[in-house]
């Protein structure tokens, strides 16, 4: 029983990734182009999310500031999930809804990108961050699932919505991880061309 349950997790995850690839590839390519353009123009990427999505935000920022699969100069990406003094001060003095939006207002500039993770598409603090980003003439790349929720309705035609076609949070997060790696690889290829193994 236990082995069968484990196998079902692997199979469901693999099947969703294959199913999602064709649907999401054009949107991921659009996100790569948008981010590469912003980075090339001296802009930065701000990243936010809650829980497992906060970990995804930090993972993405680490891949850009450090490296993905090839040596290169550091790229400017900031996870808005890491400064506990800012997070707790804003949550305590204002509201939890504003923990990311205050940072977008502080650090975001026109031409920057907000990479926003919300598996449900309905995270209030991520929505507030998107509102703040749009007010500052930033572009948004939103990674969601479950139909995209309210976030899907907030985005403009200039933004990118990568919505995983599934309702289970764990599966959505697994596709988000592959998406992060696709974006990091795409940025590296845009910078250097070719394949890391060439």
PDB file of N, CA and C in Angstrom, residues 76-171:
ATOM      1  N   UNK A  76      20.632  40.708 -10.506  1.00  0.00           N
ATOM      2  CA  UNK A  76      19.909  41.298  -9.373  1.00  0.00           C
ATOM      3  C   UNK A  76      18.499  40.747  -9.179  1.00  0.00           C
ATOM      4  N   UNK A  77      18.339  39.941  -8.155  1.00  0.00           N
ATOM      5  CA  UNK A  77      17.031  39.399  -7.762  1.00  0.00           C
ATOM      6  C   UNK A  77      16.949  39.418  -6.241  1.00  0.00           C
ATOM      7  N   UNK A  78      15.814  39.851  -5.729  1.00  0.00           N
ATOM      8  CA  UNK A  78      15.632  39.969  -4.283  1.00  0.00           C
ATOM      9  C   UNK A  78      14.365  39.224  -3.872  1.00  0.00           C
ATOM     10  N   UNK A  79      14.495  38.253  -2.969  1.00  0.00           N
ATOM     11  CA  UNK A  79      13.330  37.585  -2.387  1.00  0.00           C
ATOM     12  C   UNK A  79      12.788  38.462  -1.265  1.00  0.00           C
ATOM     13  N   UNK A  80      11.524  38.790  -1.318  1.00  0.00           N
ATOM     14  CA  UNK A  80      10.907  39.659  -0.319  1.00  0.00           C
ATOM     15  C   UNK A  80      10.423  38.880   0.899  1.00  0.00           C
ATOM     16  N   UNK A  81      10.867  37.655   1.020  1.00  0.00           N
ATOM     17  CA  UNK A  81      10.384  36.729   2.053  1.00  0.00           C
ATOM     18  C   UNK A  81      11.396  36.498   3.171  1.00  0.00           C
ATOM     19  N   UNK A  82      12.546  37.192   3.142  1.00  0.00           N
ATOM     20  CA  UNK A  82      13.668  36.767   3.979  1.00  0.00           C
ATOM     21  C   UNK A  82      14.005  37.665   5.168  1.00  0.00           C
ATOM     22  N   UNK A  83      13.609  38.932   5.135  1.00  0.00           N
ATOM     23  CA  UNK A  83      13.994  39.855   6.206  1.00  0.00           C
ATOM     24  C   UNK A  83      12.939  39.817   7.305  1.00  0.00           C
ATOM     25  N   UNK A  84      13.222  39.080   8.353  1.00  0.00           N
ATOM     26  CA  UNK A  84      12.214  38.876   9.404  1.00  0.00           C
ATOM     27  C   UNK A  84      11.872  40.169  10.145  1.00  0.00           C
ATOM     28  N   UNK A  85      12.814  41.098  10.219  1.00  0.00           N
ATOM     29  CA  UNK A  85      12.510  42.372  10.877  1.00  0.00           C
ATOM     30  C   UNK A  85      11.487  43.170  10.076  1.00  0.00           C
ATOM     31  N   UNK A  86      11.691  43.245   8.750  1.00  0.00           N
ATOM     32  CA  UNK A  86      10.711  43.940   7.910  1.00  0.00           C
ATOM     33  C   UNK A  86       9.368  43.211   7.957  1.00  0.00           C
ATOM     34  N   UNK A  87       9.386  41.893   7.779  1.00  0.00           N
ATOM     35  CA  UNK A  87       8.144  41.132   7.722  1.00  0.00           C
ATOM     36  C   UNK A  87       7.333  41.277   9.000  1.00  0.00           C
ATOM     37  N   UNK A  88       7.989  41.156  10.143  1.00  0.00           N
ATOM     38  CA  UNK A  88       7.253  41.221  11.418  1.00  0.00           C
ATOM     39  C   UNK A  88       6.859  42.641  11.781  1.00  0.00           C
ATOM     40  N   UNK A  89       7.693  43.621  11.430  1.00  0.00           N
ATOM     41  CA  UNK A  89       7.336  45.015  11.711  1.00  0.00           C
ATOM     42  C   UNK A  89       6.103  45.423  10.908  1.00  0.00           C
ATOM     43  N   UNK A  90       6.118  45.114   9.617  1.00  0.00           N
ATOM     44  CA  UNK A  90       4.983  45.495   8.767  1.00  0.00           C
ATOM     45  C   UNK A  90       3.728  44.727   9.171  1.00  0.00           C
ATOM     46  N   UNK A  91       3.871  43.420   9.432  1.00  0.00           N
ATOM     47  CA  UNK A  91       2.706  42.621   9.839  1.00  0.00           C
ATOM     48  C   UNK A  91       2.118  43.132  11.147  1.00  0.00           C
ATOM     49  N   UNK A  92       2.983  43.521  12.082  1.00  0.00           N
ATOM     50  CA  UNK A  92       2.530  43.981  13.396  1.00  0.00           C
ATOM     51  C   UNK A  92       1.950  45.392  13.344  1.00  0.00           C
ATOM     52  N   UNK A  93       2.633  46.295  12.636  1.00  0.00           N
ATOM     53  CA  UNK A  93       2.243  47.710  12.642  1.00  0.00           C
ATOM     54  C   UNK A  93       1.167  48.039  11.616  1.00  0.00           C
ATOM     55  N   UNK A  94       1.094  47.283  10.550  1.00  0.00           N
ATOM     56  CA  UNK A  94       0.107  47.521   9.494  1.00  0.00           C
ATOM     57  C   UNK A  94      -0.797  46.300   9.370  1.00  0.00           C
ATOM     58  N   UNK A  95      -0.414  45.354   8.503  1.00  0.00           N
ATOM     59  CA  UNK A  95      -1.159  44.103   8.383  1.00  0.00           C
ATOM     60  C   UNK A  95      -0.313  43.111   7.603  1.00  0.00           C
ATOM     61  N   UNK A  96      -0.653  41.834   7.759  1.00  0.00           N
ATOM     62  CA  UNK A  96       0.079  40.796   7.027  1.00  0.00           C
ATOM     63  C   UNK A  96      -0.092  40.975   5.528  1.00  0.00           C
ATOM     64  N   UNK A  97      -1.191  41.564   5.116  1.00  0.00           N
ATOM     65  CA  UNK A  97      -1.446  41.797   3.698  1.00  0.00           C
ATOM     66  C   UNK A  97      -0.378  42.681   3.067  1.00  0.00           C
ATOM     67  N   UNK A  98       0.290  43.518   3.865  1.00  0.00           N
ATOM     68  CA  UNK A  98       1.221  44.510   3.323  1.00  0.00           C
ATOM     69  C   UNK A  98       2.692  44.116   3.404  1.00  0.00           C
ATOM     70  N   UNK A  99       2.986  42.882   3.833  1.00  0.00           N
ATOM     71  CA  UNK A  99       4.397  42.528   4.060  1.00  0.00           C
ATOM     72  C   UNK A  99       5.240  42.551   2.791  1.00  0.00           C
ATOM     73  N   UNK A 100       4.617  42.280   1.653  1.00  0.00           N
ATOM     74  CA  UNK A 100       5.356  42.329   0.377  1.00  0.00           C
ATOM     75  C   UNK A 100       5.165  43.674  -0.328  1.00  0.00           C
ATOM     76  N   UNK A 101       3.966  44.226  -0.255  1.00  0.00           N
ATOM     77  CA  UNK A 101       3.689  45.471  -0.994  1.00  0.00           C
ATOM     78  C   UNK A 101       4.542  46.618  -0.481  1.00  0.00           C
ATOM     79  N   UNK A 102       4.770  46.689   0.822  1.00  0.00           N
ATOM     80  CA  UNK A 102       5.641  47.751   1.361  1.00  0.00           C
ATOM     81  C   UNK A 102       7.044  47.638   0.772  1.00  0.00           C
ATOM     82  N   UNK A 103       7.523  46.414   0.608  1.00  0.00           N
ATOM     83  CA  UNK A 103       8.862  46.217   0.053  1.00  0.00           C
ATOM     84  C   UNK A 103       8.891  46.540  -1.443  1.00  0.00           C
ATOM     85  N   UNK A 104       7.815  46.218  -2.147  1.00  0.00           N
ATOM     86  CA  UNK A 104       7.736  46.600  -3.563  1.00  0.00           C
ATOM     87  C   UNK A 104       7.777  48.120  -3.679  1.00  0.00           C
ATOM     88  N   UNK A 105       7.048  48.812  -2.798  1.00  0.00           N
ATOM     89  CA  UNK A 105       7.061  50.271  -2.810  1.00  0.00           C
ATOM     90  C   UNK A 105       8.452  50.822  -2.487  1.00  0.00           C
ATOM     91  N   UNK A 106       9.173  50.134  -1.611  1.00  0.00           N
ATOM     92  CA  UNK A 106      10.504  50.596  -1.201  1.00  0.00           C
ATOM     93  C   UNK A 106      11.569  50.322  -2.248  1.00  0.00           C
ATOM     94  N   UNK A 107      11.521  49.142  -2.861  1.00  0.00           N
ATOM     95  CA  UNK A 107      12.617  48.696  -3.731  1.00  0.00           C
ATOM     96  C   UNK A 107      12.284  48.718  -5.223  1.00  0.00           C
ATOM     97  N   UNK A 108      11.004  48.667  -5.559  1.00  0.00           N
ATOM     98  CA  UNK A 108      10.608  48.530  -6.956  1.00  0.00           C
ATOM     99  C   UNK A 108      10.692  49.843  -7.723  1.00  0.00           C
ATOM    100  N   UNK A 109      11.100  49.734  -8.970  1.00  0.00           N
ATOM    101  CA  UNK A 109      11.167  50.888  -9.864  1.00  0.00           C
ATOM    102  C   UNK A 109      10.558  50.512 -11.207  1.00  0.00           C
ATOM    103  N   UNK A 110      10.166  51.504 -11.974  1.00  0.00           N
ATOM    104  CA  UNK A 110       9.613  51.250 -13.300  1.00  0.00           C
ATOM    105  C   UNK A 110      10.599  50.416 -14.106  1.00  0.00           C
ATOM    106  N   UNK A 111      10.085  49.392 -14.762  1.00  0.00           N
ATOM    107  CA  UNK A 111      10.933  48.505 -15.555  1.00  0.00           C
ATOM    108  C   UNK A 111      11.390  47.265 -14.817  1.00  0.00           C
ATOM    109  N   UNK A 112      11.267  47.258 -13.486  1.00  0.00           N
ATOM    110  CA  UNK A 112      11.573  46.056 -12.711  1.00  0.00           C
ATOM    111  C   UNK A 112      10.488  45.010 -12.944  1.00  0.00           C
ATOM    112  N   UNK A 113      10.779  43.785 -12.520  1.00  0.00           N
ATOM    113  CA  UNK A 113       9.822  42.670 -12.632  1.00  0.00           C
ATOM    114  C   UNK A 113       9.451  42.183 -11.230  1.00  0.00           C
ATOM    115  N   UNK A 114       8.182  41.911 -11.014  1.00  0.00           N
ATOM    116  CA  UNK A 114       7.741  41.190  -9.825  1.00  0.00           C
ATOM    117  C   UNK A 114       7.388  39.774 -10.243  1.00  0.00           C
ATOM    118  N   UNK A 115       8.080  38.798  -9.677  1.00  0.00           N
ATOM    119  CA  UNK A 115       7.750  37.387  -9.860  1.00  0.00           C
ATOM    120  C   UNK A 115       6.935  36.968  -8.641  1.00  0.00           C
ATOM    121  N   UNK A 116       5.656  36.683  -8.858  1.00  0.00           N
ATOM    122  CA  UNK A 116       4.721  36.450  -7.761  1.00  0.00           C
ATOM    123  C   UNK A 116       4.207  35.018  -7.792  1.00  0.00           C
ATOM    124  N   UNK A 117       4.405  34.303  -6.688  1.00  0.00           N
ATOM    125  CA  UNK A 117       3.954  32.912  -6.565  1.00  0.00           C
ATOM    126  C   UNK A 117       2.699  32.844  -5.692  1.00  0.00           C
ATOM    127  N   UNK A 118       1.670  32.156  -6.177  1.00  0.00           N
ATOM    128  CA  UNK A 118       0.498  31.847  -5.362  1.00  0.00           C
ATOM    129  C   UNK A 118      -0.198  30.641  -5.984  1.00  0.00           C
ATOM    130  N   UNK A 119      -0.124  29.498  -5.321  1.00  0.00           N
ATOM    131  CA  UNK A 119      -0.697  28.284  -5.911  1.00  0.00           C
ATOM    132  C   UNK A 119      -2.207  28.421  -6.116  1.00  0.00           C
ATOM    133  N   UNK A 120      -2.871  29.173  -5.232  1.00  0.00           N
ATOM    134  CA  UNK A 120      -4.318  29.355  -5.346  1.00  0.00           C
ATOM    135  C   UNK A 120      -4.685  30.514  -6.262  1.00  0.00           C
ATOM    136  N   UNK A 121      -3.753  31.453  -6.418  1.00  0.00           N
ATOM    137  CA  UNK A 121      -4.060  32.678  -7.138  1.00  0.00           C
ATOM    138  C   UNK A 121      -4.836  33.673  -6.310  1.00  0.00           C
ATOM    139  N   UNK A 122      -4.971  33.418  -5.009  1.00  0.00           N
ATOM    140  CA  UNK A 122      -5.803  34.265  -4.151  1.00  0.00           C
ATOM    141  C   UNK A 122      -5.085  34.772  -2.903  1.00  0.00           C
ATOM    142  N   UNK A 123      -3.771  34.677  -2.833  1.00  0.00           N
ATOM    143  CA  UNK A 123      -3.039  35.129  -1.643  1.00  0.00           C
ATOM    144  C   UNK A 123      -3.123  36.652  -1.544  1.00  0.00           C
ATOM    145  N   UNK A 124      -3.706  37.143  -0.450  1.00  0.00           N
ATOM    146  CA  UNK A 124      -3.972  38.582  -0.320  1.00  0.00           C
ATOM    147  C   UNK A 124      -2.699  39.411  -0.357  1.00  0.00           C
ATOM    148  N   UNK A 125      -1.644  38.933   0.301  1.00  0.00           N
ATOM    149  CA  UNK A 125      -0.417  39.747   0.327  1.00  0.00           C
ATOM    150  C   UNK A 125       0.309  39.731  -1.019  1.00  0.00           C
ATOM    151  N   UNK A 126       0.161  38.667  -1.767  1.00  0.00           N
ATOM    152  CA  UNK A 126       0.739  38.620  -3.114  1.00  0.00           C
ATOM    153  C   UNK A 126      -0.062  39.534  -4.036  1.00  0.00           C
ATOM    154  N   UNK A 127      -1.379  39.543  -3.886  1.00  0.00           N
ATOM    155  CA  UNK A 127      -2.219  40.448  -4.670  1.00  0.00           C
ATOM    156  C   UNK A 127      -1.859  41.902  -4.379  1.00  0.00           C
ATOM    157  N   UNK A 128      -1.616  42.224  -3.114  1.00  0.00           N
ATOM    158  CA  UNK A 128      -1.234  43.596  -2.751  1.00  0.00           C
ATOM    159  C   UNK A 128       0.113  43.962  -3.364  1.00  0.00           C
ATOM    160  N   UNK A 129       1.028  43.003  -3.409  1.00  0.00           N
ATOM    161  CA  UNK A 129       2.334  43.242  -4.035  1.00  0.00           C
ATOM    162  C   UNK A 129       2.169  43.516  -5.529  1.00  0.00           C
ATOM    163  N   UNK A 130       1.281  42.770  -6.179  1.00  0.00           N
ATOM    164  CA  UNK A 130       1.022  42.981  -7.610  1.00  0.00           C
ATOM    165  C   UNK A 130       0.433  44.374  -7.835  1.00  0.00           C
ATOM    166  N   UNK A 131      -0.517  44.763  -6.986  1.00  0.00           N
ATOM    167  CA  UNK A 131      -1.099  46.106  -7.093  1.00  0.00           C
ATOM    168  C   UNK A 131      -0.012  47.169  -6.994  1.00  0.00           C
ATOM    169  N   UNK A 132       0.883  47.023  -6.019  1.00  0.00           N
ATOM    170  CA  UNK A 132       1.964  47.991  -5.828  1.00  0.00           C
ATOM    171  C   UNK A 132       2.912  48.002  -7.021  1.00  0.00           C
ATOM    172  N   UNK A 133       3.191  46.825  -7.565  1.00  0.00           N
ATOM    173  CA  UNK A 133       4.089  46.735  -8.724  1.00  0.00           C
ATOM    174  C   UNK A 133       3.484  47.431  -9.935  1.00  0.00           C
ATOM    175  N   UNK A 134       2.208  47.205 -10.187  1.00  0.00           N
ATOM    176  CA  UNK A 134       1.552  47.816 -11.339  1.00  0.00           C
ATOM    177  C   UNK A 134       1.491  49.337 -11.189  1.00  0.00           C
ATOM    178  N   UNK A 135       1.290  49.806  -9.949  1.00  0.00           N
ATOM    179  CA  UNK A 135       1.282  51.247  -9.696  1.00  0.00           C
ATOM    180  C   UNK A 135       2.646  51.879  -9.986  1.00  0.00           C
ATOM    181  N   UNK A 136       3.723  51.073  -9.846  1.00  0.00           N
ATOM    182  CA  UNK A 136       5.077  51.584 -10.062  1.00  0.00           C
ATOM    183  C   UNK A 136       5.576  51.303 -11.483  1.00  0.00           C
ATOM    184  N   UNK A 137       4.673  50.909 -12.351  1.00  0.00           N
ATOM    185  CA  UNK A 137       4.990  50.610 -13.750  1.00  0.00           C
ATOM    186  C   UNK A 137       6.020  49.483 -13.879  1.00  0.00           C
ATOM    187  N   UNK A 138       5.922  48.531 -12.963  1.00  0.00           N
ATOM    188  CA  UNK A 138       6.674  47.290 -13.069  1.00  0.00           C
ATOM    189  C   UNK A 138       5.833  46.297 -13.866  1.00  0.00           C
ATOM    190  N   UNK A 139       6.472  45.260 -14.398  1.00  0.00           N
ATOM    191  CA  UNK A 139       5.770  44.166 -15.042  1.00  0.00           C
ATOM    192  C   UNK A 139       5.705  43.001 -14.070  1.00  0.00           C
ATOM    193  N   UNK A 140       4.707  42.143 -14.245  1.00  0.00           N
ATOM    194  CA  UNK A 140       4.463  41.035 -13.326  1.00  0.00           C
ATOM    195  C   UNK A 140       4.503  39.709 -14.073  1.00  0.00           C
ATOM    196  N   UNK A 141       5.198  38.739 -13.483  1.00  0.00           N
ATOM    197  CA  UNK A 141       5.097  37.345 -13.901  1.00  0.00           C
ATOM    198  C   UNK A 141       4.472  36.606 -12.720  1.00  0.00           C
ATOM    199  N   UNK A 142       3.279  36.061 -12.911  1.00  0.00           N
ATOM    200  CA  UNK A 142       2.573  35.367 -11.841  1.00  0.00           C
ATOM    201  C   UNK A 142       2.567  33.867 -12.102  1.00  0.00           C
ATOM    202  N   UNK A 143       2.997  33.094 -11.112  1.00  0.00           N
ATOM    203  CA  UNK A 143       2.917  31.637 -11.156  1.00  0.00           C
ATOM    204  C   UNK A 143       1.814  31.203 -10.216  1.00  0.00           C
ATOM    205  N   UNK A 144       0.753  30.623 -10.799  1.00  0.00           N
ATOM    206  CA  UNK A 144      -0.412  30.233 -10.014  1.00  0.00           C
ATOM    207  C   UNK A 144      -0.827  28.809 -10.369  1.00  0.00           C
ATOM    208  N   UNK A 145      -2.005  28.430  -9.917  1.00  0.00           N
ATOM    209  CA  UNK A 145      -2.659  27.173 -10.245  1.00  0.00           C
ATOM    210  C   UNK A 145      -4.139  27.337  -9.955  1.00  0.00           C
ATOM    211  N   UNK A 146      -4.884  26.253  -9.960  1.00  0.00           N
ATOM    212  CA  UNK A 146      -6.302  26.265  -9.581  1.00  0.00           C
ATOM    213  C   UNK A 146      -7.115  27.294 -10.369  1.00  0.00           C
ATOM    214  N   UNK A 147      -6.765  27.483 -11.640  1.00  0.00           N
ATOM    215  CA  UNK A 147      -7.518  28.414 -12.476  1.00  0.00           C
ATOM    216  C   UNK A 147      -7.034  29.851 -12.424  1.00  0.00           C
ATOM    217  N   UNK A 148      -6.085  30.134 -11.555  1.00  0.00           N
ATOM    218  CA  UNK A 148      -5.488  31.473 -11.505  1.00  0.00           C
ATOM    219  C   UNK A 148      -6.077  32.410 -10.485  1.00  0.00           C
ATOM    220  N   UNK A 149      -7.280  32.104  -9.993  1.00  0.00           N
ATOM    221  CA  UNK A 149      -7.887  32.904  -8.935  1.00  0.00           C
ATOM    222  C   UNK A 149      -8.001  34.381  -9.272  1.00  0.00           C
ATOM    223  N   UNK A 150      -8.008  35.202  -8.234  1.00  0.00           N
ATOM    224  CA  UNK A 150      -8.145  36.649  -8.398  1.00  0.00           C
ATOM    225  C   UNK A 150      -6.928  37.258  -9.078  1.00  0.00           C
ATOM    226  N   UNK A 151      -5.758  36.653  -8.872  1.00  0.00           N
ATOM    227  CA  UNK A 151      -4.540  37.186  -9.483  1.00  0.00           C
ATOM    228  C   UNK A 151      -4.649  37.167 -11.008  1.00  0.00           C
ATOM    229  N   UNK A 152      -5.209  36.102 -11.547  1.00  0.00           N
ATOM    230  CA  UNK A 152      -5.361  36.012 -12.991  1.00  0.00           C
ATOM    231  C   UNK A 152      -6.165  37.152 -13.573  1.00  0.00           C
ATOM    232  N   UNK A 153      -7.105  37.691 -12.771  1.00  0.00           N
ATOM    233  CA  UNK A 153      -7.958  38.784 -13.230  1.00  0.00           C
ATOM    234  C   UNK A 153      -7.284  40.153 -13.062  1.00  0.00           C
ATOM    235  N   UNK A 154      -6.226  40.209 -12.239  1.00  0.00           N
ATOM    236  CA  UNK A 154      -5.553  41.489 -11.976  1.00  0.00           C
ATOM    237  C   UNK A 154      -4.538  41.860 -13.053  1.00  0.00           C
ATOM    238  N   UNK A 155      -4.012  40.863 -13.728  1.00  0.00           N
ATOM    239  CA  UNK A 155      -2.884  41.090 -14.621  1.00  0.00           C
ATOM    240  C   UNK A 155      -3.298  41.831 -15.886  1.00  0.00           C
ATOM    241  N   UNK A 156      -2.365  42.605 -16.423  1.00  0.00           N
ATOM    242  CA  UNK A 156      -2.604  43.345 -17.663  1.00  0.00           C
ATOM    243  C   UNK A 156      -2.083  42.528 -18.836  1.00  0.00           C
ATOM    244  N   UNK A 157      -2.332  43.009 -20.029  1.00  0.00           N
ATOM    245  CA  UNK A 157      -1.851  42.332 -21.234  1.00  0.00           C
ATOM    246  C   UNK A 157      -0.325  42.345 -21.320  1.00  0.00           C
ATOM    247  N   UNK A 158       0.301  43.263 -20.592  1.00  0.00           N
ATOM    248  CA  UNK A 158       1.762  43.354 -20.602  1.00  0.00           C
ATOM    249  C   UNK A 158       2.413  42.391 -19.618  1.00  0.00           C
ATOM    250  N   UNK A 159       1.616  41.722 -18.792  1.00  0.00           N
ATOM    251  CA  UNK A 159       2.126  40.796 -17.785  1.00  0.00           C
ATOM    252  C   UNK A 159       2.067  39.358 -18.299  1.00  0.00           C
ATOM    253  N   UNK A 160       2.633  38.444 -17.533  1.00  0.00           N
ATOM    254  CA  UNK A 160       2.667  37.029 -17.917  1.00  0.00           C
ATOM    255  C   UNK A 160       2.029  36.192 -16.810  1.00  0.00           C
ATOM    256  N   UNK A 161       1.098  35.334 -17.201  1.00  0.00           N
ATOM    257  CA  UNK A 161       0.431  34.450 -16.242  1.00  0.00           C
ATOM    258  C   UNK A 161       0.772  32.996 -16.588  1.00  0.00           C
ATOM    259  N   UNK A 162       1.467  32.340 -15.666  1.00  0.00           N
ATOM    260  CA  UNK A 162       1.827  30.929 -15.825  1.00  0.00           C
ATOM    261  C   UNK A 162       0.968  30.151 -14.828  1.00  0.00           C
ATOM    262  N   UNK A 163      -0.143  29.632 -15.308  1.00  0.00           N
ATOM    263  CA  UNK A 163      -1.132  28.986 -14.441  1.00  0.00           C
ATOM    264  C   UNK A 163      -1.112  27.477 -14.658  1.00  0.00           C
ATOM    265  N   UNK A 164      -0.687  26.740 -13.646  1.00  0.00           N
ATOM    266  CA  UNK A 164      -0.603  25.282 -13.735  1.00  0.00           C
ATOM    267  C   UNK A 164      -2.019  24.701 -13.754  1.00  0.00           C
ATOM    268  N   UNK A 165      -2.335  23.862 -14.746  1.00  0.00           N
ATOM    269  CA  UNK A 165      -3.696  23.327 -14.867  1.00  0.00           C
ATOM    270  C   UNK A 165      -3.960  22.164 -13.905  1.00  0.00           C
ATOM    271  N   UNK A 166      -4.010  22.499 -12.619  1.00  0.00           N
ATOM    272  CA  UNK A 166      -4.254  21.467 -11.604  1.00  0.00           C
ATOM    273  C   UNK A 166      -4.797  22.132 -10.355  1.00  0.00           C
ATOM    274  N   UNK A 167      -5.439  21.350  -9.477  1.00  0.00           N
ATOM    275  CA  UNK A 167      -6.021  21.892  -8.248  1.00  0.00           C
ATOM    276  C   UNK A 167      -5.281  21.463  -6.982  1.00  0.00           C
ATOM    277  N   UNK A 168      -4.330  20.573  -7.106  1.00  0.00           N
ATOM    278  CA  UNK A 168      -3.629  20.065  -5.923  1.00  0.00           C
ATOM    279  C   UNK A 168      -2.364  20.887  -5.678  1.00  0.00           C
ATOM    280  N   UNK A 169      -2.242  21.458  -4.495  1.00  0.00           N
ATOM    281  CA  UNK A 169      -1.145  22.380  -4.189  1.00  0.00           C
ATOM    282  C   UNK A 169       0.219  21.760  -4.419  1.00  0.00           C
ATOM    283  N   UNK A 170       0.426  20.552  -3.944  1.00  0.00           N
ATOM    284  CA  UNK A 170       1.741  19.909  -4.086  1.00  0.00           C
ATOM    285  C   UNK A 170       2.143  19.763  -5.548  1.00  0.00           C
ATOM    286  N   UNK A 171       1.197  19.351  -6.391  1.00  0.00           N
ATOM    287  CA  UNK A 171       1.487  19.187  -7.815  1.00  0.00           C
ATOM    288  C   UNK A 171       1.786  20.540  -8.468  1.00  0.00           C
TER     289      UNK A 171
END
